[in-house]
């Protein structure tokens, strides 16, 4: 896990001495326990080597010990900022292996919960981004709205962060009475608030100068390093799992996929990553509105045996989490315990690009870059 | 082009390097030889009609009873919105496979993870170190015969269940 750095001893001309800085694992702006070993020449980085694993909780190993139903609450901890989609990944794995069809209403409940969760995660993402680069106010605005979404999700499933709302075959509870109107009332106000946040930041000169043109990722590089979700789309690659491989009931909804254009600086820079996230919040809200309008009656969960044993075999499930494409690989040997589970997350690939991206950046920009990728440490380490 | 047609194409191109097409309901896949995987992936990426420009996932599974480890590659094409699964089976005692780092840079970390947790050696990898577990960890935790050590640096790895602790 530790990284050894060789001190280069070039001393020609007036060159200053290279300096090795340790950033993290305990650092206020690393979004969890992340560590970078930065080799810098003055304020300019020669390279930043990420060192991960501090939050490794062996979730994949736990899966092999707790059984199919029992693993659901652990999936919340894979990405606790957007836990609904992590729940959904696991449910989809088990359903595909077990050949279970989720009732339509159950799928709609999942979409409503997942899209509210996505908005929640993006709010925290850009609120924390503001704080990382020195603006405290956006954080308070974003968190105010996030609290209200947390209230809504709490009403749905009793938890505010690690929801454990989904079950294999559907969702744990139906929408509470009057929930639809409550969500719509919230969205009416929320959309205005998101616009206001956008107005506060998007054309703010300090904000733009701090982000535009910083650490641009060209589309080819984004694909090569497997960047996912808003980070990939910011680089101009129009790919969203919900559109390209519609799962659940995403085919029923109309929504746009915001793509980066380099509008303030270069294509795929920090600003593009910020603006894609902000615009995605509006799209999530659009999906929730349609889901509430179209939600059918019926049961929310299929009949799944308590002693669930899917057939032997393996499957690969991909879904769009708040931090992008989340790949689940699951192998079953036909017993009541999964044989192998592997989760590849958007934060993992975003961390892996940091070393290639860092040469020539200012040390202070490293913080902006981490924030713009919306890296969540537990999702890197699992 | 479906997976079966791609298999035919690969079999023509690489001969013995490509094994069978396994028709499995939840995960149809192509078996590839450990020595050929980098060339096969490079072909799948560069070939104009295939465009598998994205290595979406790379992982390994230990099959103790078969005495094998399977390395599973999920390739994706953004252009055609298409998935392809490749599997490489290697010997459990001495698992070696060629690295994909030069084809897909993202493989660097994914292979480090497979090395760390399952103990697969990726030949030609530039920096094959542990990534999630501590450097001085012994063994590969996702091997099926992994024995959890009782202590790590003098710290016990077991704790009495909170439900059975005597509360006197």
Short mmCIF file of N, CA, C and O in Angstrom, two decimals, chain A residues 1-3 50 52-53 56 60-61 64 96-97 223-227 232 237 239 241 244-245 311 313-316 318 325 327-329 331 338-340 342-344 348-349 351-352 380-382, chain B residues 24-27 29 53-65 72 74 76 78 81-83 85 87 104-106 109-110 113 117-118 129-135 141-144 146:
data_model
loop_
_atom_site.label_atom_id
_atom_site.label_comp_id
_atom_site.label_asym_id
_atom_site.label_seq_id
_atom_site.Cartn_x
_atom_site.Cartn_y
_atom_site.Cartn_z
N UNK A 1 0.82 -1.19 0.00
CA UNK A 1 0.00 0.00 0.00
C UNK A 1 0.87 1.25 0.00
O UNK A 1 0.54 2.25 -0.63
N UNK A 2 1.99 1.24 0.73
CA UNK A 2 2.78 2.46 0.77
C UNK A 2 3.52 2.63 -0.55
O UNK A 2 3.74 1.70 -1.28
N UNK A 3 3.85 3.86 -0.86
CA UNK A 3 4.46 4.14 -2.14
C UNK A 3 5.84 4.72 -1.91
O UNK A 3 6.01 5.64 -1.11
N UNK A 50 -1.50 8.36 -5.94
CA UNK A 50 -2.52 8.02 -4.95
C UNK A 50 -2.18 6.72 -4.23
O UNK A 50 -1.63 5.80 -4.84
N UNK A 52 -4.23 4.07 -1.93
CA UNK A 52 -5.58 3.79 -1.44
C UNK A 52 -5.57 2.55 -0.55
O UNK A 52 -4.54 1.92 -0.36
N UNK A 53 -6.72 2.22 -0.02
CA UNK A 53 -6.84 1.02 0.79
C UNK A 53 -7.13 1.29 2.25
O UNK A 53 -7.36 0.37 3.02
N UNK A 56 -10.57 0.03 3.18
CA UNK A 56 -10.95 -1.28 2.67
C UNK A 56 -11.64 -2.07 3.78
O UNK A 56 -11.04 -2.35 4.81
N UNK A 60 -16.39 -7.40 -0.47
CA UNK A 60 -16.56 -8.54 -1.38
C UNK A 60 -16.40 -9.87 -0.64
O UNK A 60 -17.05 -10.85 -0.96
N UNK A 61 -15.53 -9.87 0.33
CA UNK A 61 -15.33 -11.09 1.13
C UNK A 61 -16.54 -11.33 2.04
O UNK A 61 -16.96 -12.46 2.22
N UNK A 64 -19.39 -13.28 0.61
CA UNK A 64 -19.27 -14.74 0.54
C UNK A 64 -19.68 -15.41 1.86
O UNK A 64 -19.78 -16.62 1.93
N UNK A 96 -31.07 -11.44 -11.71
CA UNK A 96 -30.70 -12.04 -12.99
C UNK A 96 -30.32 -13.51 -12.80
O UNK A 96 -30.74 -14.36 -13.57
N UNK A 97 -29.58 -13.81 -11.74
CA UNK A 97 -29.19 -15.21 -11.52
C UNK A 97 -30.39 -16.05 -11.12
O UNK A 97 -30.49 -17.21 -11.51
N UNK A 223 -11.75 7.51 -21.98
CA UNK A 223 -12.17 6.14 -22.30
C UNK A 223 -11.09 5.14 -21.90
O UNK A 223 -11.37 4.08 -21.37
N UNK A 224 -9.82 5.50 -22.16
CA UNK A 224 -8.73 4.58 -21.86
C UNK A 224 -8.64 4.29 -20.37
O UNK A 224 -8.36 3.18 -19.96
N UNK A 225 -8.90 5.31 -19.55
CA UNK A 225 -8.83 5.10 -18.10
C UNK A 225 -10.17 4.69 -17.52
O UNK A 225 -10.34 4.64 -16.31
N UNK A 226 -11.14 4.45 -18.37
CA UNK A 226 -12.42 3.94 -17.89
C UNK A 226 -13.14 4.90 -16.98
O UNK A 226 -13.85 4.47 -16.07
N UNK A 227 -12.99 6.19 -17.20
CA UNK A 227 -13.78 7.15 -16.40
C UNK A 227 -15.25 6.85 -16.61
O UNK A 227 -15.64 6.34 -17.65
N UNK A 232 -16.97 11.05 -17.34
CA UNK A 232 -16.80 10.64 -18.73
C UNK A 232 -17.57 11.60 -19.64
O UNK A 232 -17.05 12.06 -20.66
N UNK A 237 -17.98 12.43 -24.05
CA UNK A 237 -18.45 11.11 -24.49
C UNK A 237 -19.89 10.96 -24.03
O UNK A 237 -20.18 10.97 -22.84
N UNK A 239 -22.35 8.95 -23.09
CA UNK A 239 -22.68 7.58 -22.70
C UNK A 239 -23.29 7.59 -21.31
O UNK A 239 -22.68 8.04 -20.35
N UNK A 241 -25.50 4.80 -19.02
CA UNK A 241 -26.04 3.45 -18.96
C UNK A 241 -27.57 3.42 -19.06
O UNK A 241 -28.14 2.51 -19.63
N UNK A 244 -28.02 3.93 -22.87
CA UNK A 244 -27.39 2.99 -23.79
C UNK A 244 -27.84 1.55 -23.53
O UNK A 244 -28.03 0.77 -24.47
N UNK A 245 -27.98 1.19 -22.26
CA UNK A 245 -28.44 -0.16 -21.90
C UNK A 245 -29.54 -0.02 -20.88
O UNK A 245 -29.31 -0.28 -19.70
N UNK A 311 -29.54 -20.29 -9.42
CA UNK A 311 -28.82 -21.39 -10.10
C UNK A 311 -27.33 -21.05 -10.19
O UNK A 311 -26.93 -19.89 -10.09
N UNK A 313 -23.82 -20.27 -11.80
CA UNK A 313 -23.47 -19.50 -12.98
C UNK A 313 -22.97 -18.13 -12.55
O UNK A 313 -22.81 -17.88 -11.36
N UNK A 314 -22.72 -17.29 -13.51
CA UNK A 314 -22.29 -15.95 -13.13
C UNK A 314 -23.00 -14.91 -13.97
O UNK A 314 -23.64 -15.23 -14.98
N UNK A 315 -22.91 -13.67 -13.56
CA UNK A 315 -23.55 -12.61 -14.33
C UNK A 315 -22.81 -11.31 -14.12
O UNK A 315 -22.06 -11.13 -13.17
N UNK A 316 -23.05 -10.41 -15.05
CA UNK A 316 -22.40 -9.10 -15.04
C UNK A 316 -23.51 -8.07 -15.18
O UNK A 316 -24.29 -8.12 -16.13
N UNK A 318 -24.60 -3.97 -15.02
CA UNK A 318 -24.07 -2.62 -15.06
C UNK A 318 -25.20 -1.63 -14.87
O UNK A 318 -26.27 -1.79 -15.44
N UNK A 325 -20.89 4.53 -14.14
CA UNK A 325 -21.12 3.11 -14.37
C UNK A 325 -20.59 2.28 -13.22
O UNK A 325 -19.43 2.39 -12.84
N UNK A 327 -20.07 -1.54 -12.12
CA UNK A 327 -20.07 -2.89 -12.65
C UNK A 327 -20.14 -3.89 -11.52
O UNK A 327 -19.28 -3.90 -10.66
N UNK A 328 -21.11 -4.76 -11.59
CA UNK A 328 -21.21 -5.83 -10.59
C UNK A 328 -20.96 -7.14 -11.30
O UNK A 328 -21.59 -7.43 -12.32
N UNK A 329 -20.05 -7.91 -10.75
CA UNK A 329 -19.87 -9.27 -11.26
C UNK A 329 -20.20 -10.20 -10.11
O UNK A 329 -19.73 -10.00 -8.99
N UNK A 331 -20.76 -14.39 -9.09
CA UNK A 331 -20.78 -15.81 -9.44
C UNK A 331 -21.50 -16.56 -8.34
O UNK A 331 -21.36 -16.25 -7.16
N UNK A 338 -23.30 -16.34 -1.98
CA UNK A 338 -22.67 -16.03 -3.25
C UNK A 338 -21.25 -16.60 -3.29
O UNK A 338 -20.60 -16.69 -2.26
N UNK A 339 -20.81 -17.01 -4.49
CA UNK A 339 -19.48 -17.59 -4.59
C UNK A 339 -18.42 -16.50 -4.71
O UNK A 339 -17.35 -16.59 -4.13
N UNK A 340 -18.75 -15.45 -5.46
CA UNK A 340 -17.80 -14.38 -5.64
C UNK A 340 -18.57 -13.14 -6.07
O UNK A 340 -19.48 -13.22 -6.90
N UNK A 342 -17.82 -9.05 -7.24
CA UNK A 342 -16.85 -8.00 -7.50
C UNK A 342 -17.58 -6.73 -7.92
O UNK A 342 -18.53 -6.78 -8.68
N UNK A 343 -17.14 -5.61 -7.36
CA UNK A 343 -17.78 -4.34 -7.66
C UNK A 343 -16.72 -3.39 -8.20
O UNK A 343 -15.74 -3.11 -7.52
N UNK A 344 -16.94 -2.92 -9.41
CA UNK A 344 -16.04 -1.90 -9.94
C UNK A 344 -16.80 -0.58 -9.96
O UNK A 344 -17.90 -0.50 -10.47
N UNK A 348 -13.11 4.43 -8.32
CA UNK A 348 -11.87 3.64 -8.45
C UNK A 348 -11.11 4.06 -9.71
O UNK A 348 -9.90 4.34 -9.66
N UNK A 349 -11.82 4.12 -10.83
CA UNK A 349 -11.14 4.50 -12.07
C UNK A 349 -10.74 5.97 -12.04
O UNK A 349 -9.70 6.34 -12.56
N UNK A 351 -9.75 7.60 -9.47
CA UNK A 351 -8.51 7.69 -8.70
C UNK A 351 -7.33 7.22 -9.53
O UNK A 351 -6.22 7.74 -9.40
N UNK A 352 -7.56 6.21 -10.38
CA UNK A 352 -6.43 5.64 -11.11
C UNK A 352 -5.90 6.61 -12.17
O UNK A 352 -4.78 6.48 -12.63
N UNK A 380 -13.87 3.78 -3.48
CA UNK A 380 -12.61 3.37 -4.09
C UNK A 380 -12.14 2.06 -3.45
O UNK A 380 -11.73 1.13 -4.13
N UNK A 381 -12.22 2.01 -2.13
CA UNK A 381 -11.62 0.89 -1.40
C UNK A 381 -12.55 -0.30 -1.18
O UNK A 381 -12.10 -1.42 -1.07
N UNK A 382 -13.83 -0.02 -1.07
CA UNK A 382 -14.85 -1.05 -0.81
C UNK A 382 -14.53 -1.90 0.41
O UNK A 382 -14.00 -2.95 0.35
N UNK B 24 -23.86 -19.52 -21.99
CA UNK B 24 -24.43 -19.62 -20.65
C UNK B 24 -25.55 -18.60 -20.57
O UNK B 24 -25.37 -17.49 -21.08
N UNK B 25 -26.70 -18.93 -19.99
CA UNK B 25 -27.83 -18.01 -20.10
C UNK B 25 -27.54 -16.62 -19.55
O UNK B 25 -27.93 -15.62 -20.16
N UNK B 26 -26.87 -16.51 -18.39
CA UNK B 26 -26.68 -15.18 -17.82
C UNK B 26 -25.37 -14.55 -18.24
O UNK B 26 -25.21 -13.34 -18.11
N UNK B 27 -24.44 -15.34 -18.72
CA UNK B 27 -23.14 -14.76 -19.06
C UNK B 27 -22.46 -15.54 -20.18
O UNK B 27 -21.54 -16.32 -19.93
N UNK B 29 -19.81 -16.27 -22.86
CA UNK B 29 -18.47 -15.71 -22.92
C UNK B 29 -17.56 -16.51 -23.84
O UNK B 29 -17.88 -17.62 -24.24
N UNK B 53 -13.46 -0.20 -27.03
CA UNK B 53 -12.45 0.74 -26.55
C UNK B 53 -12.45 0.88 -25.03
O UNK B 53 -11.69 1.66 -24.49
N UNK B 54 -13.29 0.13 -24.36
CA UNK B 54 -13.44 0.31 -22.92
C UNK B 54 -13.33 -1.02 -22.20
O UNK B 54 -14.10 -1.95 -22.49
N UNK B 55 -12.37 -1.12 -21.29
CA UNK B 55 -12.32 -2.29 -20.41
C UNK B 55 -13.14 -1.93 -19.19
O UNK B 55 -12.72 -1.14 -18.34
N UNK B 56 -14.32 -2.49 -19.14
CA UNK B 56 -15.26 -2.05 -18.13
C UNK B 56 -14.97 -2.69 -16.78
O UNK B 56 -15.17 -2.08 -15.74
N UNK B 57 -14.50 -3.92 -16.81
CA UNK B 57 -14.28 -4.61 -15.56
C UNK B 57 -13.27 -5.73 -15.77
O UNK B 57 -13.23 -6.33 -16.83
N UNK B 58 -12.46 -5.94 -14.76
CA UNK B 58 -11.52 -7.05 -14.81
C UNK B 58 -11.49 -7.64 -13.40
O UNK B 58 -11.31 -6.92 -12.43
N UNK B 59 -11.72 -8.93 -13.30
CA UNK B 59 -11.71 -9.53 -11.98
C UNK B 59 -11.29 -11.00 -12.09
O UNK B 59 -11.17 -11.53 -13.18
N UNK B 60 -11.05 -11.61 -10.96
CA UNK B 60 -10.62 -13.00 -10.97
C UNK B 60 -11.40 -13.78 -9.91
O UNK B 60 -11.76 -13.22 -8.88
N UNK B 61 -11.66 -15.04 -10.21
CA UNK B 61 -12.38 -15.89 -9.27
C UNK B 61 -11.61 -17.19 -9.09
O UNK B 61 -11.11 -17.75 -10.05
N UNK B 62 -11.54 -17.61 -7.86
CA UNK B 62 -10.81 -18.82 -7.53
C UNK B 62 -11.77 -20.01 -7.53
O UNK B 62 -12.76 -20.01 -6.80
N UNK B 63 -11.52 -21.00 -8.39
CA UNK B 63 -12.32 -22.22 -8.39
C UNK B 63 -11.47 -23.34 -7.80
O UNK B 63 -10.70 -23.99 -8.52
N UNK B 64 -11.61 -23.52 -6.52
CA UNK B 64 -10.74 -24.43 -5.78
C UNK B 64 -10.88 -25.87 -6.28
O UNK B 64 -9.89 -26.56 -6.48
N UNK B 65 -12.12 -26.31 -6.51
CA UNK B 65 -12.33 -27.71 -6.88
C UNK B 65 -11.75 -28.04 -8.25
O UNK B 65 -11.28 -29.15 -8.48
N UNK B 72 -11.70 -12.72 -15.48
CA UNK B 72 -12.87 -12.36 -16.27
C UNK B 72 -12.71 -10.94 -16.77
O UNK B 72 -12.44 -10.03 -15.99
N UNK B 74 -14.53 -7.85 -18.91
CA UNK B 74 -15.75 -7.33 -19.53
C UNK B 74 -15.37 -6.15 -20.40
O UNK B 74 -14.97 -5.11 -19.90
N UNK B 76 -16.37 -3.33 -23.40
CA UNK B 76 -17.56 -2.59 -23.80
C UNK B 76 -17.21 -1.68 -24.97
O UNK B 76 -16.11 -1.14 -25.04
N UNK B 78 -18.43 1.73 -26.67
CA UNK B 78 -19.33 2.89 -26.55
C UNK B 78 -20.07 3.11 -27.85
O UNK B 78 -21.24 3.45 -27.87
N UNK B 81 -22.59 0.27 -28.27
CA UNK B 81 -23.30 -0.08 -27.04
C UNK B 81 -23.40 -1.60 -26.90
O UNK B 81 -24.49 -2.18 -26.88
N UNK B 82 -22.26 -2.25 -26.84
CA UNK B 82 -22.24 -3.71 -26.87
C UNK B 82 -21.24 -4.22 -25.83
O UNK B 82 -20.21 -3.60 -25.57
N UNK B 83 -21.58 -5.35 -25.21
CA UNK B 83 -20.70 -5.94 -24.21
C UNK B 83 -20.08 -7.21 -24.74
O UNK B 83 -20.67 -7.90 -25.57
N UNK B 85 -17.75 -10.60 -22.98
CA UNK B 85 -17.05 -11.18 -21.82
C UNK B 85 -16.01 -12.19 -22.31
O UNK B 85 -16.33 -13.06 -23.11
N UNK B 87 -12.96 -14.90 -20.84
CA UNK B 87 -12.45 -15.54 -19.63
C UNK B 87 -11.15 -16.28 -19.95
O UNK B 87 -11.04 -16.92 -20.99
N UNK B 104 -5.29 -1.21 -22.38
CA UNK B 104 -6.23 -0.38 -21.61
C UNK B 104 -5.52 0.12 -20.35
O UNK B 104 -5.31 -0.66 -19.41
N UNK B 105 -5.16 1.40 -20.26
CA UNK B 105 -4.46 1.88 -19.05
C UNK B 105 -5.21 1.60 -17.75
O UNK B 105 -4.60 1.43 -16.71
N UNK B 106 -6.54 1.52 -17.82
CA UNK B 106 -7.31 1.27 -16.60
C UNK B 106 -6.97 -0.10 -16.01
O UNK B 106 -7.14 -0.35 -14.82
N UNK B 109 -4.68 -0.62 -12.49
CA UNK B 109 -5.21 -0.76 -11.13
C UNK B 109 -6.09 -1.99 -10.96
O UNK B 109 -6.07 -2.63 -9.92
N UNK B 110 -6.85 -2.32 -11.97
CA UNK B 110 -7.73 -3.48 -11.86
C UNK B 110 -6.90 -4.75 -11.70
O UNK B 110 -7.25 -5.65 -10.94
N UNK B 113 -5.51 -4.98 -8.27
CA UNK B 113 -6.52 -5.47 -7.32
C UNK B 113 -6.65 -6.99 -7.41
O UNK B 113 -6.72 -7.68 -6.39
N UNK B 117 -5.95 -9.40 -4.18
CA UNK B 117 -7.00 -10.16 -3.52
C UNK B 117 -7.06 -11.63 -3.94
O UNK B 117 -7.47 -12.48 -3.16
N UNK B 118 -6.69 -11.94 -5.17
CA UNK B 118 -6.80 -13.32 -5.63
C UNK B 118 -5.43 -13.94 -5.94
O UNK B 118 -5.31 -15.15 -6.06
N UNK B 129 1.92 -4.25 -7.37
CA UNK B 129 2.01 -4.22 -5.91
C UNK B 129 0.62 -4.40 -5.35
O UNK B 129 -0.37 -4.25 -6.04
N UNK B 130 0.55 -4.66 -4.05
CA UNK B 130 -0.76 -4.69 -3.40
C UNK B 130 -1.39 -3.31 -3.50
O UNK B 130 -0.70 -2.30 -3.48
N UNK B 131 -2.71 -3.28 -3.57
CA UNK B 131 -3.36 -1.97 -3.69
C UNK B 131 -4.34 -1.72 -2.55
O UNK B 131 -4.41 -0.61 -2.04
N UNK B 132 -5.07 -2.74 -2.12
CA UNK B 132 -6.05 -2.52 -1.05
C UNK B 132 -5.56 -3.02 0.30
O UNK B 132 -5.77 -2.39 1.32
N UNK B 133 -4.90 -4.16 0.30
CA UNK B 133 -4.41 -4.73 1.56
C UNK B 133 -3.06 -4.10 1.92
O UNK B 133 -2.37 -3.56 1.06
N UNK B 134 -2.66 -4.16 3.20
CA UNK B 134 -1.35 -3.63 3.57
C UNK B 134 -0.23 -4.40 2.89
O UNK B 134 -0.38 -5.58 2.57
N UNK B 135 0.90 -3.72 2.69
CA UNK B 135 2.04 -4.32 2.00
C UNK B 135 2.53 -5.62 2.62
O UNK B 135 2.98 -6.51 1.92
N UNK B 141 -6.69 -12.73 0.18
CA UNK B 141 -7.91 -13.00 0.94
C UNK B 141 -9.07 -13.61 0.17
O UNK B 141 -9.90 -14.27 0.77
N UNK B 142 -9.14 -13.41 -1.15
CA UNK B 142 -10.30 -13.96 -1.85
C UNK B 142 -10.02 -15.34 -2.45
O UNK B 142 -10.85 -15.89 -3.14
N UNK B 143 -8.85 -15.91 -2.11
CA UNK B 143 -8.63 -17.33 -2.43
C UNK B 143 -9.54 -18.15 -1.52
O UNK B 143 -9.69 -17.83 -0.34
N UNK B 144 -10.06 -19.23 -2.07
CA UNK B 144 -11.04 -20.00 -1.30
C UNK B 144 -10.38 -20.74 -0.12
O UNK B 144 -11.06 -21.11 0.83
N UNK B 146 -7.99 -19.42 1.76
CA UNK B 146 -7.30 -18.43 2.58
C UNK B 146 -7.65 -18.63 4.05
O UNK B 146 -8.82 -18.78 4.42
#
